[in-house]
Coordinates of N, CA, C and O and ligand atoms in Angstrom, one line a residue:
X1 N 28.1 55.0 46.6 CA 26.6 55.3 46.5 C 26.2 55.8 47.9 O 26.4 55.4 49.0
X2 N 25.5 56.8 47.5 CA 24.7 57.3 49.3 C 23.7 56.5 49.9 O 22.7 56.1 49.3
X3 N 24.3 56.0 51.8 CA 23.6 55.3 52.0 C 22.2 56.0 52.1 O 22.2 57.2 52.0
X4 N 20.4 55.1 52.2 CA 19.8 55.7 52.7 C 19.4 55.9 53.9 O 19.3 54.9 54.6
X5 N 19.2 56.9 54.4 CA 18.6 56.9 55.7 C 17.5 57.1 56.3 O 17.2 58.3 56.6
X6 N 16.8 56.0 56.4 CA 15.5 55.9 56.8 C 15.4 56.4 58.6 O 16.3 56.5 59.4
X7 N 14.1 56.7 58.7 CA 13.8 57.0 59.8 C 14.5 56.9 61.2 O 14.7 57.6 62.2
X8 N 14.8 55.4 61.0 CA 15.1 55.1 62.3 C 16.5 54.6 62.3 O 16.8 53.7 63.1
X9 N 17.2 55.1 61.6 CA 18.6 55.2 62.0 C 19.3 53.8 61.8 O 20.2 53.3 62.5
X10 N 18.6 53.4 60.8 CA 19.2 52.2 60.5 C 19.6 52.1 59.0 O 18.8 52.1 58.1
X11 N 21.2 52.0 58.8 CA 21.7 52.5 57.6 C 21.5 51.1 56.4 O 21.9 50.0 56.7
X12 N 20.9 51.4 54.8 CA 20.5 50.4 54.5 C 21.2 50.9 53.2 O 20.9 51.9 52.7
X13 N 22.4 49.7 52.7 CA 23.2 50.3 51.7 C 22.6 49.7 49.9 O 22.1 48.6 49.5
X14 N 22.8 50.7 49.3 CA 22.7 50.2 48.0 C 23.9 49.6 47.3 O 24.8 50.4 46.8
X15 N 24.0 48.5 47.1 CA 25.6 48.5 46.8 C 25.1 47.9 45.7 O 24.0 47.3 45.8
X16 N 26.0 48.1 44.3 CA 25.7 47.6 43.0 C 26.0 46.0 43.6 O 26.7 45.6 44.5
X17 N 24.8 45.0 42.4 CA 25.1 43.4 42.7 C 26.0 43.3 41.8 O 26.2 44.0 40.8
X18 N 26.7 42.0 42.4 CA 27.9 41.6 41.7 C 27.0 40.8 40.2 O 25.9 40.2 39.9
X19 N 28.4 41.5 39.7 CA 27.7 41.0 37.5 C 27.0 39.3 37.7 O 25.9 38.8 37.4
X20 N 28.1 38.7 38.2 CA 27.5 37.0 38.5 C 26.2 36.6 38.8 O 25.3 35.9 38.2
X21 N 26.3 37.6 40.1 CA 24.4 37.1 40.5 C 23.5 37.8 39.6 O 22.3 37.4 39.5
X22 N 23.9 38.9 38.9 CA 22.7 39.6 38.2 C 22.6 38.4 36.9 O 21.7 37.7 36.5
X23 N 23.8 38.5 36.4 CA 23.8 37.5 35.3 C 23.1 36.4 35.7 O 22.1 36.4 35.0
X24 N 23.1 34.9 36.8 CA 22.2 34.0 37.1 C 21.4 34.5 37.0 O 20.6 34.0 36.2
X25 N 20.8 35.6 37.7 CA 19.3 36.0 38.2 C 18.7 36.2 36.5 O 17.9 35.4 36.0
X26 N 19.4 37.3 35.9 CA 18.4 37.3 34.3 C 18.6 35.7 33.5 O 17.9 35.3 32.6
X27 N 19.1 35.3 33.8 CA 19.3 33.9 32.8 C 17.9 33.1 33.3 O 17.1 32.5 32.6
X28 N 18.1 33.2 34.9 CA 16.6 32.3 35.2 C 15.9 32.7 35.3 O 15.0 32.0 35.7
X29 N 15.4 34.2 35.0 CA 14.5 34.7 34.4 C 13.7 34.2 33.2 O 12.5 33.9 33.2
X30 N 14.9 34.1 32.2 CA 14.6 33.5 30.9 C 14.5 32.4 31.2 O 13.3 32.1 31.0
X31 N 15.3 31.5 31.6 CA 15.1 30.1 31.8 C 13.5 29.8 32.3 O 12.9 28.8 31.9
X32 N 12.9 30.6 33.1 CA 11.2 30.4 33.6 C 10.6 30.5 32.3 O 9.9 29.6 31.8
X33 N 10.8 31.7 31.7 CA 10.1 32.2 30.6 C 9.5 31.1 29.5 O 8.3 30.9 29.1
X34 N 11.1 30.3 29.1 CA 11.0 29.3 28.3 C 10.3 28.2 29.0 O 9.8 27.4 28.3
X35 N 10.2 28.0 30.0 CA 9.8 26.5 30.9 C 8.3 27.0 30.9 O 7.6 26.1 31.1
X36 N 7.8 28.1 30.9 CA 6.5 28.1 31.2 C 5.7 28.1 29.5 O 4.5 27.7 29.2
X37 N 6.5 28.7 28.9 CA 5.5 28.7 27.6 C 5.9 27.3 27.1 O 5.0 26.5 26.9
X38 N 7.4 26.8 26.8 CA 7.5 25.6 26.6 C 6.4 24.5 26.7 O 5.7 23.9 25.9
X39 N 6.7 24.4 28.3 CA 5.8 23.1 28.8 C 4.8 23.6 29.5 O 4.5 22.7 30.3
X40 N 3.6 24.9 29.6 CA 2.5 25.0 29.9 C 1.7 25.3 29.2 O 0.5 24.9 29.3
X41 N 2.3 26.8 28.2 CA 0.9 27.3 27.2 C 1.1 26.0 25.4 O 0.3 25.4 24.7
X42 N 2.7 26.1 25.6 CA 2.5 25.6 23.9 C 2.8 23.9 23.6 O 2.6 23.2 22.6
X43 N 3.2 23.4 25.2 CA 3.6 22.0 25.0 C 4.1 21.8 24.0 O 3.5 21.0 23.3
X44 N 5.4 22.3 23.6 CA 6.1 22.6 22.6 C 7.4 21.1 23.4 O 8.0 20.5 22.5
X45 N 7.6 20.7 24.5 CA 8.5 19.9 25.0 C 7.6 19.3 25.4 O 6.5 20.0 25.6
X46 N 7.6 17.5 25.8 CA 7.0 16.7 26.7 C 7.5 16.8 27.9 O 8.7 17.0 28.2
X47 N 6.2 16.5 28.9 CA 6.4 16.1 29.9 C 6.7 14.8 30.5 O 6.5 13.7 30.1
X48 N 7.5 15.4 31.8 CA 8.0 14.1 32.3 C 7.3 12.2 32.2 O 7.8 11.1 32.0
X49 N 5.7 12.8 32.2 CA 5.2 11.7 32.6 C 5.2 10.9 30.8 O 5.6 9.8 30.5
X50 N 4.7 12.1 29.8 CA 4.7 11.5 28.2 C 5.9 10.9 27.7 O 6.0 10.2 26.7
X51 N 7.1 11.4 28.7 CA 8.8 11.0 27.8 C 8.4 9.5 28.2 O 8.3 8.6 27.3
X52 N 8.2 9.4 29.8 CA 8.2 8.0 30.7 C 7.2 7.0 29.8 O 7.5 5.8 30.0
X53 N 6.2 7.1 28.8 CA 5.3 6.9 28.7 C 6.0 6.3 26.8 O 6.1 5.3 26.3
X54 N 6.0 7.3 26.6 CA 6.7 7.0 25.3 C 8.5 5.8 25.1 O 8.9 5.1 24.2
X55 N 8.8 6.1 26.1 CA 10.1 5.2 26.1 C 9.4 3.8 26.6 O 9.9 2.8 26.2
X56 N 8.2 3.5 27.5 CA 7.7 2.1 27.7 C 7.5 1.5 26.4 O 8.0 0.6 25.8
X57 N 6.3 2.5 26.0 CA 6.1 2.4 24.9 C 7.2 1.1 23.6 O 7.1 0.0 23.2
X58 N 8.1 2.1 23.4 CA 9.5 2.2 22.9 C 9.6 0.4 23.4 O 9.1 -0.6 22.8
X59 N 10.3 0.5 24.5 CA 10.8 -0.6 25.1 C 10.2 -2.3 24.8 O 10.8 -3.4 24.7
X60 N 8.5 -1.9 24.8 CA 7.7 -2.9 24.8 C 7.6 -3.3 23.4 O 7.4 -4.5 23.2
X61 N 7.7 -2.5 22.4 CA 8.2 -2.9 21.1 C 9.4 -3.5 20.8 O 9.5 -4.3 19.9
X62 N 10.2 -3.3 21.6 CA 11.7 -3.6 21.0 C 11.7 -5.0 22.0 O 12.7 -5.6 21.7
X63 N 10.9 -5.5 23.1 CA 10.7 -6.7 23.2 C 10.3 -7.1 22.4 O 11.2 -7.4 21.6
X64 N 8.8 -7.3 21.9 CA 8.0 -8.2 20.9 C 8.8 -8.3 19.9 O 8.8 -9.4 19.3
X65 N 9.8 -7.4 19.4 CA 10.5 -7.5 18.0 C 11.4 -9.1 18.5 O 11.2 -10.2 18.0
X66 N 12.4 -8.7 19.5 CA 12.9 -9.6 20.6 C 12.2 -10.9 20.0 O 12.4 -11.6 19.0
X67 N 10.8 -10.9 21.1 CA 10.6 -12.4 21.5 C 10.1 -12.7 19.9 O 10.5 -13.8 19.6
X68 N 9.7 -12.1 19.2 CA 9.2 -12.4 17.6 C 10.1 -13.0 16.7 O 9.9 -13.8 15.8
X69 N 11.4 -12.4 17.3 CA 12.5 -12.7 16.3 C 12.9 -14.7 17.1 O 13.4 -15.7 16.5
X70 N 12.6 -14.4 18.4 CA 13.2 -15.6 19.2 C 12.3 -16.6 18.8 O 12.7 -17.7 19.0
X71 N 11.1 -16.7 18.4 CA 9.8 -17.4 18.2 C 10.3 -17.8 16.6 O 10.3 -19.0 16.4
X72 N 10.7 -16.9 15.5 CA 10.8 -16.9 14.5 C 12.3 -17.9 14.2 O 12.5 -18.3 13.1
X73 N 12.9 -18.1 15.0 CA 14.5 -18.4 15.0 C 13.8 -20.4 15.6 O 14.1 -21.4 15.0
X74 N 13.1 -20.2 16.4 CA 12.5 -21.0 17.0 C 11.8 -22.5 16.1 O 11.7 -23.7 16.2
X75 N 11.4 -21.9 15.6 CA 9.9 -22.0 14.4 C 10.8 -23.0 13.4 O 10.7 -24.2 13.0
X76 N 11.9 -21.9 12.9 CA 12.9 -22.4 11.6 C 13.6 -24.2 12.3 O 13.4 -25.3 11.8
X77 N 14.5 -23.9 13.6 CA 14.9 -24.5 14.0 C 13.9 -25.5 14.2 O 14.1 -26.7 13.9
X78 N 13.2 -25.1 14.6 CA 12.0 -26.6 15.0 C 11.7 -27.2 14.3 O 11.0 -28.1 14.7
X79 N 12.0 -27.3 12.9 CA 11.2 -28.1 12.1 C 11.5 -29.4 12.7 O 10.5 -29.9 13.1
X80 N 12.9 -30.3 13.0 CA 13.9 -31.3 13.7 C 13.1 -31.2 14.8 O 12.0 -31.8 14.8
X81 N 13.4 -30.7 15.6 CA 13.0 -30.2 16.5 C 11.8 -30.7 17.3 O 11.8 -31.4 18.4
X82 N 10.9 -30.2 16.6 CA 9.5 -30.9 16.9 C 9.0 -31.2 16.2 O 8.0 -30.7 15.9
X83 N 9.7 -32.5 15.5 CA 9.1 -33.3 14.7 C 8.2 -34.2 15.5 O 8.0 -34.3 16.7
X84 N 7.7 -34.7 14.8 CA 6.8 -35.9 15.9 C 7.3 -36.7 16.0 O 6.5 -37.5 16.5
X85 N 8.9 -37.6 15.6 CA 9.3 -38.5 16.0 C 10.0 -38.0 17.5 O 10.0 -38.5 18.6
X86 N 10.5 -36.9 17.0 CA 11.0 -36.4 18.4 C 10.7 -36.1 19.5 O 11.4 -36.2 20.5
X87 N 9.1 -35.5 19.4 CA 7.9 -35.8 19.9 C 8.1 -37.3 21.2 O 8.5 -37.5 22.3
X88 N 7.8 -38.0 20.2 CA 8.0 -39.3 20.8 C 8.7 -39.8 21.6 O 8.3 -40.4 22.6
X89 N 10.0 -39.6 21.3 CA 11.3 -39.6 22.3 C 10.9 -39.1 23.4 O 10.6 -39.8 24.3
X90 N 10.6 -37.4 23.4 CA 11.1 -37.1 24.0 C 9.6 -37.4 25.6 O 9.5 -37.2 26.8
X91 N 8.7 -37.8 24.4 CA 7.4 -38.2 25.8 C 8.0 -39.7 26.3 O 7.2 -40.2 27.0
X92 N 8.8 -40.3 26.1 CA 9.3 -41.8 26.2 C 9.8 -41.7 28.0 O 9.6 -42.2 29.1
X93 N 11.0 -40.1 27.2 CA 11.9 -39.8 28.5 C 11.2 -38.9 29.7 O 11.6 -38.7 30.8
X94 N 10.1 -38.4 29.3 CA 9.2 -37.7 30.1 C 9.0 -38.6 31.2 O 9.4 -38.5 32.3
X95 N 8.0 -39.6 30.4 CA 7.3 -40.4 31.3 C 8.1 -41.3 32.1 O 7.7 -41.6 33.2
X96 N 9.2 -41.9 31.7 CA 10.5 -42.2 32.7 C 10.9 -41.1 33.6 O 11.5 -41.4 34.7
X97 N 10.8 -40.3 33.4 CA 12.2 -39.2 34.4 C 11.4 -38.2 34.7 O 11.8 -37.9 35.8
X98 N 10.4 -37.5 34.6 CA 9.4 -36.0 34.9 C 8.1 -36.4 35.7 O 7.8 -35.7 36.7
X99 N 7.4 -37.8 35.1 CA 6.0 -37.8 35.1 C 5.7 -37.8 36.6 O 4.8 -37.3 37.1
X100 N 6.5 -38.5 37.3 CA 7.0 -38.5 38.8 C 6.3 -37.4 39.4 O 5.3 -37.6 40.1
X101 N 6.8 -36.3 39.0 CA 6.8 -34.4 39.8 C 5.4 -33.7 38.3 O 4.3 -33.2 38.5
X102 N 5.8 -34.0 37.5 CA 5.1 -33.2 36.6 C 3.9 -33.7 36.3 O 3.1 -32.9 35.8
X103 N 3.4 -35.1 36.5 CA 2.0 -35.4 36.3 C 2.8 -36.2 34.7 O 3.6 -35.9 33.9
X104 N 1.9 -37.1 34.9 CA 1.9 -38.7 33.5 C 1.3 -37.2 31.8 O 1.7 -37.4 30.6
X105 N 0.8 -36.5 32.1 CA 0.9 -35.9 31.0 C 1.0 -34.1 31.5 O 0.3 -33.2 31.1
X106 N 2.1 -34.0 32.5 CA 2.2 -32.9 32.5 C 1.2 -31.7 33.8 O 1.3 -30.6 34.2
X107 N 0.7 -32.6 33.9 CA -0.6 -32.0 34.5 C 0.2 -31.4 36.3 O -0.3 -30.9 37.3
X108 N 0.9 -31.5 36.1 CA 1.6 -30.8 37.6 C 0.8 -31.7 38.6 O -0.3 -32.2 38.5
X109 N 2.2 -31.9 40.3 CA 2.1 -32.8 41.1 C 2.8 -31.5 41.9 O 2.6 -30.3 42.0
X110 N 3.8 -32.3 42.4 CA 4.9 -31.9 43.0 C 5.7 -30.6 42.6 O 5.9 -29.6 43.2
X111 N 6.1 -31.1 40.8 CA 6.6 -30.0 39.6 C 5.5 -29.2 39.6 O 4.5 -29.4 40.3
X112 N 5.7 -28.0 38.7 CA 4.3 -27.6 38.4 C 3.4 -28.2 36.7 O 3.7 -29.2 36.1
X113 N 2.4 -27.1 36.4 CA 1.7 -28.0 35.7 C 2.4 -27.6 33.7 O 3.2 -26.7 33.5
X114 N 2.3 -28.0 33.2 CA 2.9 -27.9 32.2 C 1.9 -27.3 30.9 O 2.2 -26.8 29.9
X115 N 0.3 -27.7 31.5 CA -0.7 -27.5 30.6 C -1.1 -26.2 30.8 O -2.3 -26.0 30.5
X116 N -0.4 -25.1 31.2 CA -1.3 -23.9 30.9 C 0.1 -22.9 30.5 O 1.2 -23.2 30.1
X117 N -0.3 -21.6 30.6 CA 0.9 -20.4 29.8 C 1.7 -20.1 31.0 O 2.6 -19.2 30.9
X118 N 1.6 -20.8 32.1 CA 2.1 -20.1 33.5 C 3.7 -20.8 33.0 O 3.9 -21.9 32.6
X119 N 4.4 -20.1 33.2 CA 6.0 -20.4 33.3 C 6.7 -19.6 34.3 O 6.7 -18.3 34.2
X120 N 7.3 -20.3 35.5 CA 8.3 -20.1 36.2 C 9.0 -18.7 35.3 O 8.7 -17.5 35.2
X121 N 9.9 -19.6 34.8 CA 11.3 -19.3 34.2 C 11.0 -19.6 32.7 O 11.8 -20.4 32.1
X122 N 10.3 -19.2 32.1 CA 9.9 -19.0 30.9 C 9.5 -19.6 29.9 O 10.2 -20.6 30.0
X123 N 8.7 -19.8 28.9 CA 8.1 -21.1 27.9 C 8.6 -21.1 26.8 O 8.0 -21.8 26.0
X124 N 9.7 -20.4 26.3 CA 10.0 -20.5 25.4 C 10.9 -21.9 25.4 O 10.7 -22.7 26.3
X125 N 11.7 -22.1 24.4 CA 12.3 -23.8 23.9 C 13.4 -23.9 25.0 O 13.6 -24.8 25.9
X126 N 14.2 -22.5 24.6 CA 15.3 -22.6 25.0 C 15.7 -22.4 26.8 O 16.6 -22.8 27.4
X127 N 14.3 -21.4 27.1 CA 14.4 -21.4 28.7 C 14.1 -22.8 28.9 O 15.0 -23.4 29.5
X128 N 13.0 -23.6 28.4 CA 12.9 -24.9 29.3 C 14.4 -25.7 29.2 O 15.1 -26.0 30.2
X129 N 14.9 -26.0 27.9 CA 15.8 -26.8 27.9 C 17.4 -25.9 29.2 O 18.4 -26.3 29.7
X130 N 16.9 -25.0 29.2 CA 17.9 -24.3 30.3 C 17.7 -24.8 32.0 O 18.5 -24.9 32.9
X131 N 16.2 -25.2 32.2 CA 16.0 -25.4 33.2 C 16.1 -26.6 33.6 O 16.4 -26.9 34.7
X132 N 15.7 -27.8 32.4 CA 15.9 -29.0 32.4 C 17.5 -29.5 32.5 O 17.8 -30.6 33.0
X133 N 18.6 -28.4 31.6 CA 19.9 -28.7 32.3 C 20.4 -28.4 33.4 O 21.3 -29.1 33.8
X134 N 19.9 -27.2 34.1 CA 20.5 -26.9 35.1 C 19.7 -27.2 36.6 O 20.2 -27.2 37.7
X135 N 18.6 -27.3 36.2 CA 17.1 -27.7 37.2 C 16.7 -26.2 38.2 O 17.0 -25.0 38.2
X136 N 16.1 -27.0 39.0 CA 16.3 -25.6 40.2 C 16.3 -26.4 41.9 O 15.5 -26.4 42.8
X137 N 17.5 -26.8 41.8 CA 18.1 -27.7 43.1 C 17.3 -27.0 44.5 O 17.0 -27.9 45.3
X138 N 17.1 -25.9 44.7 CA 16.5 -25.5 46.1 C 15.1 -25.7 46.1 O 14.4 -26.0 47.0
X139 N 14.7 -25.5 45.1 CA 13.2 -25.9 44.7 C 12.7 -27.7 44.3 O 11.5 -27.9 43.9
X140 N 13.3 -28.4 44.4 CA 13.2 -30.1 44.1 C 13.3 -30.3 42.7 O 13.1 -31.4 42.2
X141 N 13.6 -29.0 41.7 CA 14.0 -29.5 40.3 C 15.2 -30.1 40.0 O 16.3 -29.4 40.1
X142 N 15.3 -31.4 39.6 CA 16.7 -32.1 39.8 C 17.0 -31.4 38.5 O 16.1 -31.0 37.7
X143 N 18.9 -31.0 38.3 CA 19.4 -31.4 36.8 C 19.6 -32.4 36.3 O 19.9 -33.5 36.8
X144 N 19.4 -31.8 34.9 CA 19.3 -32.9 34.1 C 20.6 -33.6 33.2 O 20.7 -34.6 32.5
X145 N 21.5 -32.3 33.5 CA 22.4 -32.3 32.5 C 23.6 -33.6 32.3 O 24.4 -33.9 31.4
X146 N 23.4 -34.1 33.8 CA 24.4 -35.4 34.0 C 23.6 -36.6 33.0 O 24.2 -37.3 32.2
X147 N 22.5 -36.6 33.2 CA 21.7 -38.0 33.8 C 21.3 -38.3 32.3 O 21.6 -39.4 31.7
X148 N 20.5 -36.9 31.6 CA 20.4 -36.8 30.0 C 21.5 -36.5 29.1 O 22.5 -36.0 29.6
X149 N 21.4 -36.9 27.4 CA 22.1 -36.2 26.8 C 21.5 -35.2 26.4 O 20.3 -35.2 26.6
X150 N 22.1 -34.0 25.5 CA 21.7 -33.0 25.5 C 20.7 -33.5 24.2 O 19.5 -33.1 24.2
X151 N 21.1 -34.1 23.5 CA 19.7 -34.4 22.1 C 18.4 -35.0 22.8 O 17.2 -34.7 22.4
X152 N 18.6 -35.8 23.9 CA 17.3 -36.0 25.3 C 16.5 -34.5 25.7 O 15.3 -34.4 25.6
X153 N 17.1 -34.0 26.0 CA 17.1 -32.7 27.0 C 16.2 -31.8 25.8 O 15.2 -31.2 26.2
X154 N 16.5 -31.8 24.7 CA 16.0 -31.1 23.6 C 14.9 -31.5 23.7 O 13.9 -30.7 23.9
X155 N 14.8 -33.0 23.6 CA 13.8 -33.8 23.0 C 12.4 -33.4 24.0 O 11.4 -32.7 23.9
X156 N 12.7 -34.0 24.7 CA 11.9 -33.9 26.3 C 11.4 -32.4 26.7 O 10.4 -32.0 27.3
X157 N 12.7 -31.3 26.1 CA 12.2 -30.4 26.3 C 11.0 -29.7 25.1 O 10.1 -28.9 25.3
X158 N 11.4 -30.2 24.0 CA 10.4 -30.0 23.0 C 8.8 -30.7 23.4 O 7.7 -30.1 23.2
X159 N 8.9 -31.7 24.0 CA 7.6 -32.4 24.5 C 7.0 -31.5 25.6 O 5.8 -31.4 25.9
X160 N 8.2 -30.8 26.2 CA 7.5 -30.4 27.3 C 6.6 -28.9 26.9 O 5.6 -28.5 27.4
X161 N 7.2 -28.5 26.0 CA 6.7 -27.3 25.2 C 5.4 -27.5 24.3 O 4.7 -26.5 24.0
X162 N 5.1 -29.1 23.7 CA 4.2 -29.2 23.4 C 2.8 -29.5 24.6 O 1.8 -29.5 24.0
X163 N 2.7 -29.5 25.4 CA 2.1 -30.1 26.1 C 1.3 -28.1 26.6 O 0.1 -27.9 27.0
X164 N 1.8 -27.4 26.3 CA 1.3 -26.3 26.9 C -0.4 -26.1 26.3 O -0.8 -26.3 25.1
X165 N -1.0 -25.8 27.1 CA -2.5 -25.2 26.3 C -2.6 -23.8 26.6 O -1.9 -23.0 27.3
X166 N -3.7 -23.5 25.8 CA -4.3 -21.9 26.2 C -4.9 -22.0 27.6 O -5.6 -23.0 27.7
X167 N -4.8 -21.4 28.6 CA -5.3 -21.0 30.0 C -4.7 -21.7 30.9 O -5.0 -21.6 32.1
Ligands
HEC1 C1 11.6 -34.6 42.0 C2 10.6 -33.9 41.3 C3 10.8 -33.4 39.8 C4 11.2 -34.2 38.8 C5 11.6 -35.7 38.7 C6 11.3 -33.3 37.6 N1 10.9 -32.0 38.0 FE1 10.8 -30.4 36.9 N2 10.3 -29.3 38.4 C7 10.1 -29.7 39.7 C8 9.8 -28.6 40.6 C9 9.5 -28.7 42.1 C10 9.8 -27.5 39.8 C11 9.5 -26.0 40.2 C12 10.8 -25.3 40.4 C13 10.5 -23.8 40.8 O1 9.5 -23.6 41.5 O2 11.3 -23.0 40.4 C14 10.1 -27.9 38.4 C15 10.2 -27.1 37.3 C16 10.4 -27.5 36.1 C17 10.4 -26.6 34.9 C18 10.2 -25.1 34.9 C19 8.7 -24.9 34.9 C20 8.4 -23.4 34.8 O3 7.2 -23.1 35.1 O4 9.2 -22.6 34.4 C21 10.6 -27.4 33.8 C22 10.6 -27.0 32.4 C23 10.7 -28.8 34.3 N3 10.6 -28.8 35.6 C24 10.9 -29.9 33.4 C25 11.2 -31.1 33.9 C26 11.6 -32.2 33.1 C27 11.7 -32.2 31.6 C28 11.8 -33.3 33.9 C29 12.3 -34.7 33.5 C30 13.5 -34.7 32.7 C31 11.5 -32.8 35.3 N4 11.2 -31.5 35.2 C32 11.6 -33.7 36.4 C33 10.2 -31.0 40.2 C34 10.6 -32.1 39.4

């Protein structure tokens, strides 16, 4: 190819571009093309923030199904469970072994309080009776798992689940 020669004697070559770079260069050509009508005139694709937005979405459903199913599993099981004889028991073993830290009906001391939705480590059946076996030793929650049996541990933990209020 002839170089050109401009004015000032500085030679400036035309050399054909290699197929590669012309090829990238038209591809992301197109590639803009599609990214701007796509996601600016036709929002034909979502955006970043609606994907983010829709997978919470997503996510927060597929908990409640979760905790719904765990409430429902719960519910069945409990009939035994939280019976009110067991009830009973398990305020027997309360007020022996809890009322100490947790207050004569729960009302939080030392433990915390038992009468509202606030949970540590969770309010469902099965977190308490988890915490009541294994306690939380750095925190002054003794375990329980030596000292109770586990039909105790139920018990006590079903009492402790009753004791919750609204606020
Ligand atoms: C020596 C005091 C003490 C005694 C006795 C005690 N606890 Fe606790 N308990 C605590 C403390 C302190 C915590 C808070 C732990 C934390 O902050 O993680 C706690 C936490 C808990 C929790 C978790 C509460 C939450 O919000 O998630 C449950 C459930 C519980 N105790 C049940 C019991 C039961 C049932 C008994 C009797 C068998 C008992 N505790 C006896 C001190 C005590």
């Amino acid at each position: 190819m002839k170089p050109l020669k401009p004015y000032d004697d500085i030679v400036e070559l035309d050399n054909v571009l290699p197929p590669w770079w012309l090829g990238l260069f038209y591809i992301s050509i197109i590639f803009s093309l599609i990214y701007l009508l796509g996601y600016h005139l036709f929002h034909a694709f979502d955006s970043q923030e609606a994907e983010f937005k829709a997978e919470q979405i997503a996510l927060e459903q597929s908990m409640q199904r979760v905790s719904a199913k765990a409430l429902a599993k719960e519910n069945t099981q409990g009939g035994s469970e939280t019976s009110t004889a067991n009830l009973e028991k398990g305020k027997l073993i309360f007020s022996k072994n809890c009322a100490s830290c947790h207050g004569p009906n729960g009302e939080g001391g030392i433990g915390p309080s038992f009468n509202d939705k606030v949970w540590i480590h969770g309010g469902d059946l099965a977190s308490i009776q988890n915490i009541v076996r294994v306690g939380v030793p750095e925190k002054g929650m003794i375990p329980w798992q030596n000292a109770l049996r586990p039909q105790e541990i139920l018990e006590v933990s079903a009492f402790v689940k009753s004791l919750e209020k609204e606020n």
